Coordinates of C-alpha atoms in Angstrom, one line a residue:
M56 CA 0.0 0.0 0.0
R57 CA 1.2 3.5 -0.8
K58 CA 2.1 5.7 2.1
R59 CA 1.7 9.5 2.4
P60 CA 4.6 11.2 0.8
F61 CA 5.7 12.9 4.0
S62 CA 5.4 9.9 6.3
K63 CA 8.9 8.6 5.6
D64 CA 10.7 11.9 6.2
K65 CA 13.5 11.5 8.7
D66 CA 13.0 15.0 10.0
I67 CA 9.6 14.2 11.5
K68 CA 10.0 13.9 15.3
S69 CA 7.7 12.9 18.1
F70 CA 6.9 15.0 21.1
P71 CA 8.4 16.5 23.2
T72 CA 10.2 19.2 21.3
T73 CA 11.0 23.0 21.5
I74 CA 8.7 25.6 20.0
E75 CA 11.3 26.5 17.3
Q76 CA 11.8 22.9 16.3
F77 CA 8.0 22.3 16.2
K78 CA 7.4 25.3 14.1
S79 CA 10.1 24.2 11.6
I80 CA 8.6 20.7 11.3
L81 CA 5.1 22.1 10.9
E82 CA 6.1 24.6 8.2
K83 CA 7.9 21.8 6.3
Y84 CA 5.0 19.5 6.5
L85 CA 2.6 22.2 5.2
Q86 CA 5.1 23.2 2.4
N87 CA 6.0 26.6 4.1
S88 CA 2.5 27.8 3.4
T89 CA 1.9 31.5 4.0
D90 CA -1.7 30.7 5.2
I91 CA -0.4 29.3 8.5
S92 CA -0.7 31.6 11.5
F93 CA 1.8 30.5 14.2
T94 CA 2.0 32.6 17.3
Q95 CA 4.1 32.0 20.5
Y96 CA 2.9 33.2 23.9
E97 CA 4.6 33.2 27.2
V98 CA 2.2 32.5 30.2
Q99 CA 3.7 32.1 33.7
G100 CA 7.1 31.3 32.3
Q101 CA 5.7 28.7 29.9
K102 CA 6.0 29.0 26.1
I103 CA 2.7 28.2 24.4
A104 CA 2.3 28.0 20.6
V105 CA -1.1 28.5 19.0
F106 CA -1.3 27.7 15.3
F107 CA -4.0 27.4 12.6
I108 CA -4.9 28.2 9.0
D109 CA -5.9 31.8 9.0
Y110 CA -9.1 31.8 7.0
M111 CA -10.5 28.4 8.2
V112 CA -11.3 29.2 11.8
D113 CA -13.8 31.3 13.7
K114 CA -11.8 34.2 15.0
N115 CA -14.5 35.1 17.6
L116 CA -14.3 31.7 19.2
L117 CA -10.5 31.8 19.0
D118 CA -10.1 35.1 20.7
D119 CA -12.9 34.8 23.3
K120 CA -12.8 31.1 24.3
L121 CA -9.3 29.9 23.6
L122 CA -6.8 32.8 23.8
G123 CA -8.9 34.5 26.5
T124 CA -8.7 31.4 28.7
L125 CA -5.0 30.6 28.0
L126 CA -3.7 34.1 28.6
A127 CA -5.9 35.0 31.6
S128 CA -5.0 32.0 33.7
K129 CA -2.2 32.0 36.3
T130 CA -1.8 28.3 36.5
D131 CA 0.6 26.0 34.7
W132 CA -0.7 24.5 31.5
D133 CA -0.4 21.0 30.1
A134 CA -2.5 19.1 27.5
S135 CA -4.9 17.7 30.1
S136 CA -5.6 21.0 31.8
I137 CA -6.1 22.8 28.5
L138 CA -8.7 20.3 27.5
N139 CA -10.5 20.7 30.9
E140 CA -10.3 24.5 31.2
V141 CA -10.8 25.8 27.7
P142 CA -14.6 26.1 27.1
L143 CA -14.7 24.6 23.7
D144 CA -16.1 21.3 22.4
G145 CA -14.3 18.9 20.2
G146 CA -10.9 19.0 21.9
K147 CA -8.4 16.2 21.1
Q148 CA -5.0 15.2 22.4
H149 CA -2.3 14.2 19.9
I150 CA 1.0 12.4 20.4
N151 CA 1.9 12.5 16.6
L152 CA 3.0 15.6 14.9
I153 CA 1.6 14.6 11.5
E154 CA -1.8 13.8 12.9
L155 CA -1.9 17.2 14.6
A156 CA -0.8 19.0 11.5
T157 CA -3.5 17.2 9.4
T158 CA -6.3 18.5 11.7
L159 CA -5.4 22.1 10.7
L160 CA -6.6 21.3 7.2
S161 CA -10.2 20.8 8.5
G162 CA -10.3 24.1 10.4
S163 CA -8.8 23.1 13.8
V164 CA -6.6 25.2 16.1
G165 CA -3.5 23.5 17.6
V166 CA -2.1 24.4 21.0
Y167 CA 1.3 23.1 22.1
V168 CA 3.1 23.8 25.4
E169 CA 6.9 23.6 25.0
N170 CA 8.5 20.3 26.1
E171 CA 5.2 18.6 26.7
D172 CA 4.7 15.1 25.3
Q173 CA 1.3 15.9 23.8
A174 CA -0.5 18.7 21.9
V175 CA -4.1 19.7 21.8
S176 CA -6.4 20.7 18.9
F177 CA -9.9 22.3 19.0
S178 CA -12.3 22.2 16.0
I179 CA -13.6 25.8 15.6
S180 CA -13.8 25.7 11.8
K181 CA -15.6 28.4 9.8
L182 CA -16.1 26.7 6.5
E183 CA -18.1 28.3 3.7
K184 CA -21.2 26.2 2.7
R185 CA -24.4 26.9 0.9
P186 CA -27.7 26.4 2.6
L187 CA -30.2 23.7 1.9
G188 CA -31.9 24.3 -1.5
K189 CA -34.1 22.7 -4.1
A190 CA -32.9 19.7 -6.1
E191 CA -31.7 20.6 -9.5
T192 CA -31.0 17.2 -11.2
E193 CA -34.0 15.3 -9.7
S194 CA -37.1 17.4 -10.0
L195 CA -40.3 16.3 -8.3
V196 CA -43.9 17.6 -8.4
L197 CA -44.9 16.0 -5.1
G198 CA -42.8 15.3 -2.1
P199 CA -39.9 17.0 -0.3
Q200 CA -37.9 19.4 -2.5
V201 CA -34.8 19.8 -0.3
S202 CA -31.5 18.5 -1.6
F203 CA -28.1 17.6 -0.1
T204 CA -25.4 20.2 0.1
E205 CA -21.6 20.0 0.0
S206 CA -21.4 20.0 3.8
L207 CA -21.3 16.4 5.3
S208 CA -22.5 17.6 8.7
T209 CA -25.5 19.3 7.1
N210 CA -26.4 16.1 5.2
L211 CA -26.1 13.9 8.2
N212 CA -28.3 16.4 10.1
V213 CA -31.0 16.1 7.5
I214 CA -30.8 12.3 7.5
R215 CA -31.0 12.1 11.3
W216 CA -34.0 14.5 11.3
R217 CA -35.8 12.5 8.6
L218 CA -35.3 9.0 10.0
G219 CA -35.5 10.0 13.7
T220 CA -34.3 6.6 15.0
H221 CA -31.6 5.5 17.4
D222 CA -31.0 2.5 15.1
L223 CA -29.2 4.6 12.5
V224 CA -25.4 3.8 12.1
T225 CA -23.0 6.2 10.5
E226 CA -19.5 4.7 10.2
K227 CA -16.7 7.1 9.5
F228 CA -13.8 6.5 6.9
I229 CA -11.0 8.8 5.9
I230 CA -10.1 8.2 2.2
G231 CA -7.3 9.9 0.3
E232 CA -3.5 9.9 0.6
R233 CA -2.9 13.5 -0.5
G234 CA -6.3 15.1 -0.4
Q235 CA -8.3 13.4 2.4
S236 CA -12.1 13.2 2.5
E237 CA -14.4 12.0 5.2
V238 CA -16.8 9.3 4.0
R239 CA -19.8 8.0 6.0
L240 CA -21.5 4.6 5.6
V241 CA -25.1 5.0 6.6
Y242 CA -27.5 2.1 7.4
L243 CA -30.1 0.9 9.9
K244 CA -28.5 -1.7 12.2
S245 CA -31.7 -3.8 12.6
L246 CA -32.4 -3.9 8.8
A247 CA -29.2 -3.8 6.7
N248 CA -27.8 -7.2 5.6
D249 CA -24.5 -7.9 7.4
T250 CA -22.9 -9.2 4.2
D251 CA -23.7 -6.0 2.3
V252 CA -22.4 -3.9 5.2
Q253 CA -19.1 -5.9 5.5
T254 CA -18.6 -5.8 1.7
M255 CA -19.0 -2.0 1.5
R256 CA -16.9 -1.5 4.6
Q257 CA -14.1 -3.6 3.2
R258 CA -14.2 -1.8 -0.2
L259 CA -13.9 1.6 1.5
K260 CA -11.1 0.5 3.9
D261 CA -9.1 -1.1 1.0
L262 CA -9.4 2.0 -1.3
V263 CA -6.0 3.6 -1.8
V264 CA -6.2 6.7 -4.0
D265 CA -4.8 10.3 -4.0
E266 CA -8.2 11.9 -3.4
V267 CA -11.9 11.4 -3.8
E268 CA -13.4 14.4 -5.6
D269 CA -17.0 13.5 -5.4
A270 CA -19.5 10.7 -4.5
S271 CA -19.8 9.9 -8.2
V272 CA -16.0 9.3 -8.4
L273 CA -16.1 7.1 -5.3
S274 CA -18.9 5.0 -6.8
Q275 CA -16.6 4.3 -9.8
Y276 CA -13.8 3.2 -7.5
I277 CA -15.9 0.7 -5.5
E278 CA -18.3 -0.6 -8.2
D279 CA -18.3 -4.3 -9.3
N280 CA -17.6 -3.7 -13.0
N281 CA -16.0 -0.4 -13.9
S282 CA -15.9 -1.2 -17.7
S283 CA -19.7 -1.3 -18.1
L284 CA -21.8 1.5 -19.5
F285 CA -24.5 0.9 -16.9
P286 CA -24.3 2.5 -13.4
Q287 CA -24.2 0.0 -10.6
Y288 CA -25.0 2.4 -7.7
Y289 CA -27.8 4.9 -7.7
L290 CA -26.5 8.5 -7.1
T291 CA -29.1 10.9 -5.6
E292 CA -29.2 14.4 -4.3
L293 CA -32.5 13.8 -2.5
P294 CA -32.4 13.0 1.2
D295 CA -35.8 11.5 1.1
R296 CA -34.8 9.0 -1.5
L297 CA -31.7 7.9 0.5
C298 CA -33.8 7.6 3.7
Y299 CA -36.4 5.6 1.8
A300 CA -33.7 3.2 0.6
V301 CA -32.1 2.9 4.0
S302 CA -35.5 2.1 5.6
K303 CA -35.8 -0.8 3.1
G304 CA -32.5 -2.3 4.4
R305 CA -30.0 -0.8 1.8
L306 CA -26.9 1.2 2.4
G307 CA -26.1 4.9 1.9
V308 CA -22.6 6.4 1.4
L309 CA -22.0 10.2 1.9
V310 CA -18.8 12.0 0.9
D311 CA -17.8 15.3 2.4
K312 CA -17.8 18.2 -0.1
S313 CA -20.2 16.3 -2.4
P314 CA -23.9 17.1 -2.8
T315 CA -24.8 13.6 -3.9
S316 CA -25.0 10.3 -2.1
I317 CA -24.6 6.7 -3.1
I318 CA -27.3 4.0 -2.6
A319 CA -26.2 0.4 -2.7
P320 CA -26.9 -2.2 -3.7
S321 CA -29.0 -1.1 -6.7
T322 CA -30.7 -3.0 -9.5
F323 CA -31.3 -2.1 -13.1
F324 CA -34.9 -1.4 -12.3
S325 CA -34.0 0.9 -9.4
F326 CA -32.9 3.5 -11.9
F327 CA -36.5 3.8 -13.3
E328 CA -38.1 4.3 -9.9
S329 CA -38.9 7.6 -8.4
T330 CA -39.9 8.6 -4.9
E331 CA -42.7 10.5 -6.6
D332 CA -44.3 7.1 -7.3
I333 CA -44.8 6.7 -3.5
Y334 CA -46.3 10.1 -3.0
M335 CA -48.8 9.6 -5.8
R336 CA -51.8 7.3 -5.8
W337 CA -50.6 3.7 -6.2
N338 CA -52.4 3.2 -9.6
I339 CA -51.0 6.5 -11.1
G340 CA -47.5 5.7 -9.7
S341 CA -47.6 2.2 -11.3
F342 CA -48.7 3.7 -14.6
L343 CA -45.8 6.2 -14.6
R344 CA -43.3 3.5 -13.6
M345 CA -44.4 1.2 -16.4
L346 CA -44.4 4.2 -18.8
R347 CA -40.7 4.7 -18.1
F348 CA -39.9 1.1 -18.9
V349 CA -41.8 1.4 -22.2
A350 CA -39.9 4.7 -22.9
M351 CA -36.6 2.9 -22.3
F352 CA -37.5 0.2 -24.8
I353 CA -38.6 2.8 -27.3
S354 CA -35.3 4.7 -26.9
F355 CA -33.3 1.5 -27.4
V356 CA -34.9 0.1 -30.5
V357 CA -36.9 2.7 -32.5
T358 CA -34.1 4.3 -34.4
P359 CA -32.2 1.1 -35.0
T360 CA -35.4 -0.6 -36.2
Y361 CA -36.1 2.2 -38.5
V362 CA -32.6 2.0 -40.1
A363 CA -32.9 -1.8 -40.4
C364 CA -36.4 -1.7 -42.0
V365 CA -35.6 1.1 -44.5
T366 CA -32.3 -0.6 -45.4
F367 CA -33.2 -4.3 -45.6
H368 CA -36.8 -5.0 -44.7
Y369 CA -39.3 -2.9 -46.7
E370 CA -41.8 -5.8 -46.6
V371 CA -42.5 -5.2 -42.9
I372 CA -43.5 -1.6 -43.5
P373 CA -47.3 -1.0 -44.2
T374 CA -47.9 0.0 -47.8
P375 CA -49.5 3.5 -47.0
L376 CA -46.6 4.3 -44.7
L377 CA -44.1 3.0 -47.3
A378 CA -45.4 5.4 -49.9
S379 CA -45.1 8.3 -47.5
L380 CA -41.6 7.2 -46.4
G381 CA -40.4 6.8 -50.0
S382 CA -41.5 10.3 -50.9
S383 CA -39.8 11.8 -47.8
R384 CA -36.6 10.1 -48.6
A385 CA -36.6 10.8 -52.3
Q386 CA -34.3 13.8 -52.0
V387 CA -32.0 12.3 -49.3
P388 CA -28.5 11.5 -50.7
F389 CA -27.3 9.4 -47.8
P390 CA -28.1 5.8 -46.8
P391 CA -30.3 5.4 -43.7
I392 CA -27.4 4.5 -41.5
I393 CA -25.5 7.7 -42.2
E394 CA -28.7 9.8 -42.0
A395 CA -29.6 8.3 -38.6
M396 CA -26.1 8.6 -37.2
L397 CA -25.8 12.3 -38.3
L398 CA -29.2 13.2 -36.8
E399 CA -28.5 11.4 -33.5
L400 CA -25.2 13.1 -33.3
L401 CA -26.8 16.5 -33.9
I402 CA -29.3 15.8 -31.1
E403 CA -26.5 14.9 -28.7
L404 CA -24.6 18.1 -29.7
L405 CA -27.7 20.2 -28.9
R406 CA -28.3 18.4 -25.6
E407 CA -24.6 18.9 -24.5
S408 CA -24.4 22.5 -25.6
G409 CA -27.7 23.3 -23.8
A410 CA -26.4 21.6 -20.6
R411 CA -23.1 23.6 -20.7
L412 CA -24.4 27.0 -21.5
P413 CA -26.0 29.3 -18.8
T414 CA -29.6 28.2 -18.0
K415 CA -31.5 30.8 -20.0
V416 CA -29.3 30.6 -23.0
G417 CA -29.1 26.8 -22.9
Q418 CA -32.9 26.5 -23.0
T419 CA -33.1 28.8 -26.0
I420 CA -30.3 26.9 -27.8
G421 CA -32.1 23.6 -27.2
I422 CA -35.5 24.7 -28.4
V423 CA -34.6 27.1 -31.2
G424 CA -31.6 25.1 -32.4
G425 CA -33.6 21.9 -32.7
I426 CA -36.4 23.6 -34.6
V427 CA -34.2 25.6 -36.9
L428 CA -31.7 22.8 -37.7
G429 CA -34.4 20.2 -38.1
Q430 CA -36.4 22.3 -40.6
A431 CA -33.3 23.4 -42.4
A432 CA -32.1 19.7 -42.7
V433 CA -35.4 18.6 -44.2
E434 CA -35.5 21.5 -46.7
A435 CA -31.9 20.9 -47.7
G436 CA -32.7 17.2 -48.4
L437 CA -30.2 16.0 -45.8
T438 CA -32.8 14.0 -43.9
S439 CA -36.4 12.9 -44.0
N440 CA -39.4 14.1 -41.9
V441 CA -40.0 10.6 -40.7
L442 CA -36.5 10.1 -39.3
I443 CA -36.7 13.5 -37.4
I444 CA -39.9 12.2 -35.7
V445 CA -38.2 8.9 -34.9
V446 CA -35.0 10.4 -33.5
A447 CA -36.9 13.1 -31.5
S448 CA -39.2 10.4 -30.0
S449 CA -36.2 8.2 -29.1
S450 CA -34.4 11.2 -27.4
L451 CA -37.5 12.2 -25.5
A452 CA -38.0 8.6 -24.3
S453 CA -34.4 8.5 -22.9
F454 CA -35.1 11.6 -20.8
T455 CA -37.9 9.9 -18.8
A456 CA -35.3 7.9 -16.7
P457 CA -35.1 9.5 -13.2
S458 CA -31.4 8.8 -13.2
Y459 CA -29.2 11.0 -15.4
L460 CA -26.5 8.3 -15.5
M461 CA -29.0 5.6 -16.8
G462 CA -30.4 8.0 -19.4
S463 CA -26.9 8.8 -20.6
A464 CA -26.1 5.0 -20.9
I465 CA -29.3 4.4 -23.0
R466 CA -28.4 7.3 -25.4
V467 CA -24.9 5.9 -25.9
I468 CA -26.1 2.4 -26.6
R469 CA -28.2 3.6 -29.5
F470 CA -25.2 4.3 -31.6
P471 CA -23.7 0.7 -31.8
L472 CA -27.3 -0.6 -32.3
I473 CA -27.8 1.8 -35.2
L474 CA -24.5 0.8 -36.7
I475 CA -25.2 -3.0 -36.5
A476 CA -28.8 -2.4 -37.8
G477 CA -27.4 -0.7 -40.9
L478 CA -25.0 -3.5 -41.5
I479 CA -27.2 -6.7 -41.1
G480 CA -30.7 -5.4 -40.4
L481 CA -33.1 -6.7 -37.8
I482 CA -30.9 -9.7 -37.1
G483 CA -28.2 -7.2 -35.9
V484 CA -30.7 -5.4 -33.7
T485 CA -31.7 -8.7 -32.1
L486 CA -28.1 -9.8 -31.6
G487 CA -27.3 -6.4 -30.1
L488 CA -30.2 -6.6 -27.6
I489 CA -29.2 -10.2 -26.7
F490 CA -25.6 -9.0 -26.1
F491 CA -26.7 -6.3 -23.7
F492 CA -29.2 -8.6 -22.0
I493 CA -26.4 -11.1 -21.3
H494 CA -24.2 -8.3 -20.1
L495 CA -26.9 -7.2 -17.6
I496 CA -27.4 -10.8 -16.4
R497 CA -23.7 -11.1 -15.6
M498 CA -23.5 -7.8 -13.8
T499 CA -23.7 -7.4 -10.0
S500 CA -24.1 -4.5 -7.6
L501 CA -22.3 -5.0 -4.3
G502 CA -22.4 -8.7 -5.1
R503 CA -26.2 -8.8 -5.7
P504 CA -27.5 -9.7 -9.2
Y505 CA -28.1 -6.5 -11.2
L506 CA -31.4 -7.8 -12.8
L507 CA -33.2 -8.7 -9.6
P508 CA -36.1 -9.5 -9.4
A509 CA -36.3 -10.4 -13.1
Y510 CA -33.2 -12.6 -12.9
P511 CA -33.1 -14.7 -10.7
V512 CA -36.9 -14.5 -10.8
N513 CA -38.4 -13.4 -7.6
W514 CA -42.2 -12.9 -8.0
K515 CA -42.6 -11.4 -4.5
D516 CA -40.6 -8.4 -5.4
M517 CA -42.2 -7.6 -8.7
D518 CA -44.4 -5.0 -7.1
D519 CA -41.3 -3.1 -5.8
S520 CA -39.8 -2.9 -9.3
F521 CA -42.3 -2.9 -12.2
F522 CA -45.4 -1.5 -10.4
R523 CA -46.7 -0.3 -7.0
L524 CA -49.3 -1.9 -4.8
P525 CA -51.5 -0.1 -2.3
F526 CA -49.9 0.4 1.1
S527 CA -52.4 -2.0 2.6
L528 CA -51.0 -4.8 0.5
N529 CA -47.3 -3.8 0.4
N530 CA -46.5 -4.6 4.0
T531 CA -43.2 -6.4 3.4
R532 CA -39.7 -5.2 2.4
S533 CA -38.0 -6.4 -0.8
T534 CA -36.5 -9.9 -0.3
S535 CA -33.9 -9.2 -3.1
F536 CA -31.7 -7.2 -0.7
R537 CA -32.2 -9.7 2.2
P538 CA -33.0 -7.3 5.1
K539 CA -33.0 -8.7 8.6
D540 CA -36.6 -7.7 9.2
M541 CA -39.0 -8.5 6.3
N542 CA -42.2 -7.0 7.8
R543 CA -42.9 -3.3 7.6
Y544 CA -46.2 -3.4 9.5
P545 CA -48.9 -6.1 10.3
K546 CA -51.0 -6.7 7.2
K547 CA -54.2 -7.3 9.1
K548 CA -54.0 -4.0 11.0
A549 CA -53.2 -2.1 7.7
K550 CA -56.4 -3.4 6.2
K551 CA -58.6 -2.8 9.2
K552 CA -60.4 0.5 9.3
K553 CA -62.6 2.0 12.0
D554 CA -65.0 4.9 11.8
I555 CA -65.0 7.5 14.5
D556 CA -68.3 6.3 16.0
E557 CA -67.2 2.6 16.4

């Protein structure tokens, strides 16, 4: 395993040491940074050093609580007395210089009394963070609108508040050799499967990387198959979605400085579920969920099927439609495969440019650009009206997936399917779908089959994946994730209703 680049330096000494030696070691460890404030005080004949990163601490607490207490006292100070007398929470003792210096990077203040064998740090950080706001990437009509922020403490606060149970476990991990990030594994002790918890815990402990920039990056490090197009963990910025998953026996992973969280294990069908399905009536929620599956299939096959039929299989096209199709393609100089690839690429360019530009400009580019370019392409004879309708329908269908990662994977898969459809027709489309189906069968998420409950077949969990039952009938948790407690509430009591006069 790689070690931190400074950990083997021979100049690093243990306590005790003089103030001058300690300052030299601290400055060397922090690369002689000009951001370090290092001040030496003399109290009752003792030399005391107070050091911190200037812009990361609360100056009011520093002056009033820490320095006010240290400088006003007439007693001799040591590490234990400083912890007991200074009216600040979060005080820690350190016997290792590197450990002490590392705490400064998170907004702590260090205190060292010369020739003592320990030092003390207090966490009085003043870190900039944005307040809780509305979710941007996962929009909902019904249900809570609040989203996670980049502050881990704020995110944990929201989860604690929403779940409100003593059963919640939040295990802490520090990941990163050069840029360290705090990671929390969140689950309910009485529900989460021990095998899943141990697997995730081991993957987090064994991870040796320079830094973890975001939860989405961490998910790629710890997923089962990092060469697949399909995401294996659900990434969400909605606290209610994470809490709902945890209450079903699954695991959540939070990363400091990241506004998204990881839900594991996840199945292929999890990426087409929305918490809005729960907040709506069960029959409407079921309809919308099944609509997303239909949209996914449309996005997969409509454009490749069009290319295959127009290129090889005119006989499967109804005669009235064939006449209309022939007239619309009469002026097109390209074969269907080139025409479809160009139009799909144009749609992707519009989508990407709209996403990268400022919000108001991006919306204008997406709408106006699509209309103008589409109309101009038809009038110039570069494409047919029918193909524009097909490609637009396919693109719209891919946007119905609640997960942005799954929607992106579906859009990418269309290109090889179009290519093989233009080469060998409907046989190629069939072979391509079979290949992707076999790939999905072989995939796992945290060791669990990715296609649960379709493969292996689990009829009991179909209602949690393809449709939604009324709450009175859906009284058990999904068996696919093997939670410790299967029952959510007694089925008989859920069905029993009493009027007020009974």
